[in-house]
Short mmCIF file of C-alpha atoms in Angstrom, two decimals:
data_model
loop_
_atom_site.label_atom_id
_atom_site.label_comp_id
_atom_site.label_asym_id
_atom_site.label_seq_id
_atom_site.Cartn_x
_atom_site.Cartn_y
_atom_site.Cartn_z
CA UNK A 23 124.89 110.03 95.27
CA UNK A 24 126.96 108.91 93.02
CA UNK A 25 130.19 110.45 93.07
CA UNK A 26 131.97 107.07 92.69
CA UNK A 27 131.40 106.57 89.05
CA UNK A 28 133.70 106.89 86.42
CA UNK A 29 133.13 109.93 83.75
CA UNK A 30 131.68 107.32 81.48
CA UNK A 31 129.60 105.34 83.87
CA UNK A 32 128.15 108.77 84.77
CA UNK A 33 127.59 109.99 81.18
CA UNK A 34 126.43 105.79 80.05
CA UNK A 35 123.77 106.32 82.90
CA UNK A 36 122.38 109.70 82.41
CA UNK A 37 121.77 108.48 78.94
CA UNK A 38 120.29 105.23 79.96
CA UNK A 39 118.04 107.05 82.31
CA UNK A 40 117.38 109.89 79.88
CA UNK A 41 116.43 106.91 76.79
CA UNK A 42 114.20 105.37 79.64
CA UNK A 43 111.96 108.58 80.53
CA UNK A 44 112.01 109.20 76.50
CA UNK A 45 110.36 105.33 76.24
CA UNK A 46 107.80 105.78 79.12
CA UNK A 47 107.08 109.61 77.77
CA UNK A 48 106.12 108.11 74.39
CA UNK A 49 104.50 104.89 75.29
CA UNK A 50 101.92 107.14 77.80
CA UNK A 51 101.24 109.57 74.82
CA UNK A 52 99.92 106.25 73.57
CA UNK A 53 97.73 105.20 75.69
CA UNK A 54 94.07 106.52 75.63
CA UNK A 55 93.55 108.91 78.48
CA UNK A 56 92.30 107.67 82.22
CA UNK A 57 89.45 110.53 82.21
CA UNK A 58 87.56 112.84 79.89
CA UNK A 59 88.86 115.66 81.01
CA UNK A 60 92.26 117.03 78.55
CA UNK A 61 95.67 117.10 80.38
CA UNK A 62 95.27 114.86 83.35
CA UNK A 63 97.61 111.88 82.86
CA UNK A 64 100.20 110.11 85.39
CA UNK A 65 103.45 111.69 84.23
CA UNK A 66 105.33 108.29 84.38
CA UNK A 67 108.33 109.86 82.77
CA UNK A 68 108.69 112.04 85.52
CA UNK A 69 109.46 109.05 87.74
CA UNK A 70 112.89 108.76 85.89
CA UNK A 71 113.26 112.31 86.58
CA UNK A 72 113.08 112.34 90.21
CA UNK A 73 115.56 108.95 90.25
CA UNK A 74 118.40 111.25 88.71
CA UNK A 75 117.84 114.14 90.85
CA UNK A 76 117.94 112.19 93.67
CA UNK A 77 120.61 109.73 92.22
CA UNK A 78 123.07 112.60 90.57
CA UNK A 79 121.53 115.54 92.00
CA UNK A 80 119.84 118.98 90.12
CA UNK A 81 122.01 119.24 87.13
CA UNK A 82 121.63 116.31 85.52
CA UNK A 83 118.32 115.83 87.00
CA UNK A 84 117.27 118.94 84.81
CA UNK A 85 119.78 117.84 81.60
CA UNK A 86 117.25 114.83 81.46
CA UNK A 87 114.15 116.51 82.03
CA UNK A 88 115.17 119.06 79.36
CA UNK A 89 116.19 116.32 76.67
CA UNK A 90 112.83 114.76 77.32
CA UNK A 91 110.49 117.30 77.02
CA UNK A 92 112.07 118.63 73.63
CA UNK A 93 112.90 114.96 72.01
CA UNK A 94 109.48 113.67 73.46
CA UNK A 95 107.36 116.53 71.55
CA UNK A 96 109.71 116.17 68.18
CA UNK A 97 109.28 112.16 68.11
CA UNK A 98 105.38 112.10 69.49
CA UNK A 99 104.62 114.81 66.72
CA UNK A 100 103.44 117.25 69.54
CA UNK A 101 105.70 120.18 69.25
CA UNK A 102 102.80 122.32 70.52
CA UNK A 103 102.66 121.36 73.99
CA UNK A 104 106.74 122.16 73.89
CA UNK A 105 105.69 125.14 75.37
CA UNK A 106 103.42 123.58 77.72
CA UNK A 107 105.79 120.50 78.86
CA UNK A 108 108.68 122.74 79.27
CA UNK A 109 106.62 125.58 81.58
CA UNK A 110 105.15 122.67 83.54
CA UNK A 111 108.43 120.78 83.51
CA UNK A 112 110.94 123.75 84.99
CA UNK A 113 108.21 124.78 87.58
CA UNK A 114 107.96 121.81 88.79
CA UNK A 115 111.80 121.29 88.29
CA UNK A 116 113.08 124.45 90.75
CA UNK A 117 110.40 123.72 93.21
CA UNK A 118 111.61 120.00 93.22
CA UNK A 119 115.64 120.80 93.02
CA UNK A 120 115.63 123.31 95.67
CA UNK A 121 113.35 121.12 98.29
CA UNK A 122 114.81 117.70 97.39
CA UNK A 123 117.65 117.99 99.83
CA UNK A 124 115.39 118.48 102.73
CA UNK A 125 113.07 115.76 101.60
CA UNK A 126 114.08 112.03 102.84
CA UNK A 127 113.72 109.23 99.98
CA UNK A 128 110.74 107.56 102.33
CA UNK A 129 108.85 110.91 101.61
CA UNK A 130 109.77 111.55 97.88
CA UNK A 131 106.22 111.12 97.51
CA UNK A 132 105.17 114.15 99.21
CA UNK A 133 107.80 115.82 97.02
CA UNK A 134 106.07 114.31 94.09
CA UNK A 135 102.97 115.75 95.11
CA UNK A 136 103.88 119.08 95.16
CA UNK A 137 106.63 118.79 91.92
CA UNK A 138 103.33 117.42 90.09
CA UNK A 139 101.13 120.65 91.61
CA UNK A 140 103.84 123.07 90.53
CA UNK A 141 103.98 121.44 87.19
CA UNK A 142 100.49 121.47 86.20
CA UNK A 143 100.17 125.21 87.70
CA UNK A 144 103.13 126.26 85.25
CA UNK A 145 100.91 124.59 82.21
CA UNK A 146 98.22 126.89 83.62
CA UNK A 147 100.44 129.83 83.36
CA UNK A 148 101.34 128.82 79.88
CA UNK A 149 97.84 128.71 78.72
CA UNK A 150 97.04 131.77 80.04
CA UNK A 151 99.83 133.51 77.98
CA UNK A 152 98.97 131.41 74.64
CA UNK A 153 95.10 132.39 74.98
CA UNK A 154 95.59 135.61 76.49
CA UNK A 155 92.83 134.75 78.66
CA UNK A 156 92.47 134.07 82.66
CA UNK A 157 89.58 132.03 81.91
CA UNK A 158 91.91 128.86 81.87
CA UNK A 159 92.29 129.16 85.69
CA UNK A 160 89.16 127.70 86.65
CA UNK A 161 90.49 124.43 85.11
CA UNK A 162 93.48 124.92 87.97
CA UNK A 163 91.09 123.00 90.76
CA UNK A 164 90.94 120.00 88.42
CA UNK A 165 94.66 119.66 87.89
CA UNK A 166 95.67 120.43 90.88
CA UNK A 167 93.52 117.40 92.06
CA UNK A 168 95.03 115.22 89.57
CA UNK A 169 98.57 116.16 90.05
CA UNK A 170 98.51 114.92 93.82
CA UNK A 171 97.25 111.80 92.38
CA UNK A 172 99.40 111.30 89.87
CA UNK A 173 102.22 113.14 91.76
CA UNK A 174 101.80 110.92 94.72
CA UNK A 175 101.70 107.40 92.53
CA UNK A 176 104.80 108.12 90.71
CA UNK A 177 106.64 109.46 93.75
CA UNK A 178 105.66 105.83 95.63
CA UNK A 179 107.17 104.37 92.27
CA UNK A 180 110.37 106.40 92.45
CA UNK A 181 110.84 105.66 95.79
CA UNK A 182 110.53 102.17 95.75
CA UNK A 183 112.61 101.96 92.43
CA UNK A 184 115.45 103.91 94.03
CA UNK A 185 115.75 101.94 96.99
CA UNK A 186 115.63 98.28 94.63
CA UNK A 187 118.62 99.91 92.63
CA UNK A 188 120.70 101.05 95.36
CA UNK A 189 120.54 97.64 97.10
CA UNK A 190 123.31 95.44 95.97
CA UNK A 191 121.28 92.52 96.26
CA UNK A 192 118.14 93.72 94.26
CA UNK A 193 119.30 95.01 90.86
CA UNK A 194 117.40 95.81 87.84
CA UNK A 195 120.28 96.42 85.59
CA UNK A 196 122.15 93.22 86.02
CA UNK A 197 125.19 95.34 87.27
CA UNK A 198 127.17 92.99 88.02
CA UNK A 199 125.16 93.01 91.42
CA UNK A 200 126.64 95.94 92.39
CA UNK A 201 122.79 97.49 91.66
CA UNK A 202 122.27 99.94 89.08
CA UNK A 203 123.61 103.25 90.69
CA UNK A 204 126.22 101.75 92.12
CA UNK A 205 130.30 101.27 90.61
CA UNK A 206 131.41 97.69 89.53
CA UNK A 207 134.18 97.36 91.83
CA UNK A 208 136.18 95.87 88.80
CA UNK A 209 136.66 98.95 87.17
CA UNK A 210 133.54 98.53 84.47
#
């Protein structure tokens, strides 16, 4: 974790990584979608999310997801699926920040997996409230296939990102090569 960093090398960080899931959040609303069917995309931003829960734990883990679900639907015009992102998003966020301790960072793809599951079974829940209908389950099967996809690729991408950062040699924040979630022993 990263208990060695300064108040405002904590707070600088959070908001780096919290600007950084915000980017990928809004650059994937972008893009047209992989399949035909509505909802199934790769979640990309939720790679960010899984770095800071592993990286600073389920506090701010959940202070980014939160900032990123509201500022993503105000600045990709989709305040509708607030409701949506932010059932998905804190199902998937307590199923996540109470296993994460027990999951090793070589298997935060498995975690990923399920996270992704819980998430797209909490947009489920949602819809089923909005359009007062159960009929919306029988889509369940669908996502549930995509989100261990998806779930799985941007666990593998978490992983591998986490373990580049925390090397000093590898780092993809120029930190002095100290690697991103790591102090600069000079006090920065």
């Amino acid at each position: 974790m990263t208990s060695h960093l300064s108040r405002a090398q904590r707070l600088t960080r959070l908001a780096l990584l919290t600007a950084l899931a915000l980017i990928i959040f809004i650059v994937e609303a972008q893009i047209p979608p992989l399949t035909a069917i509505p909802g199934v995309k790769l979640g990309l931003a939720n790679i960010i999310t899984l770095m800071t829960l592993y990286e600073f734990g389920p506090k701010d883990a959940l202070m980014v997801l939160l900032v990123r679900i509201f500022l993503g639907s105000v600045f990709s015009g989709q305040m509708l699926m607030l409701l949506f992102s932010l059932a998905g998003g804190l199902l998937c966020y307590a199923v996540c920040a109470l296993l994460y301790r027990h999951v090793p960072l070589k298997r935060l793809w498995l975690l990923s997996m399920i996270g992704a599951v819980c998430h797209n079974i909490g947009q489920i829940l949602a819809a089923v409230l909005v359009l007062g209908t159960v009929d919306v389950l029988w889509y369940l099967p669908v996502l549930v296939l995509s989100g261990l996809v998806s779930g799985c690729f941007t666990g593998l991408v978490a992983s591998a990102l986490l373990r580049d950062c925390r090397a000093p040699e590898h780092t993809a924040f120029a930190d002095a090569g100290k690697g991103f979630f790591r102090a600069n022993s000079q006090g920065s």
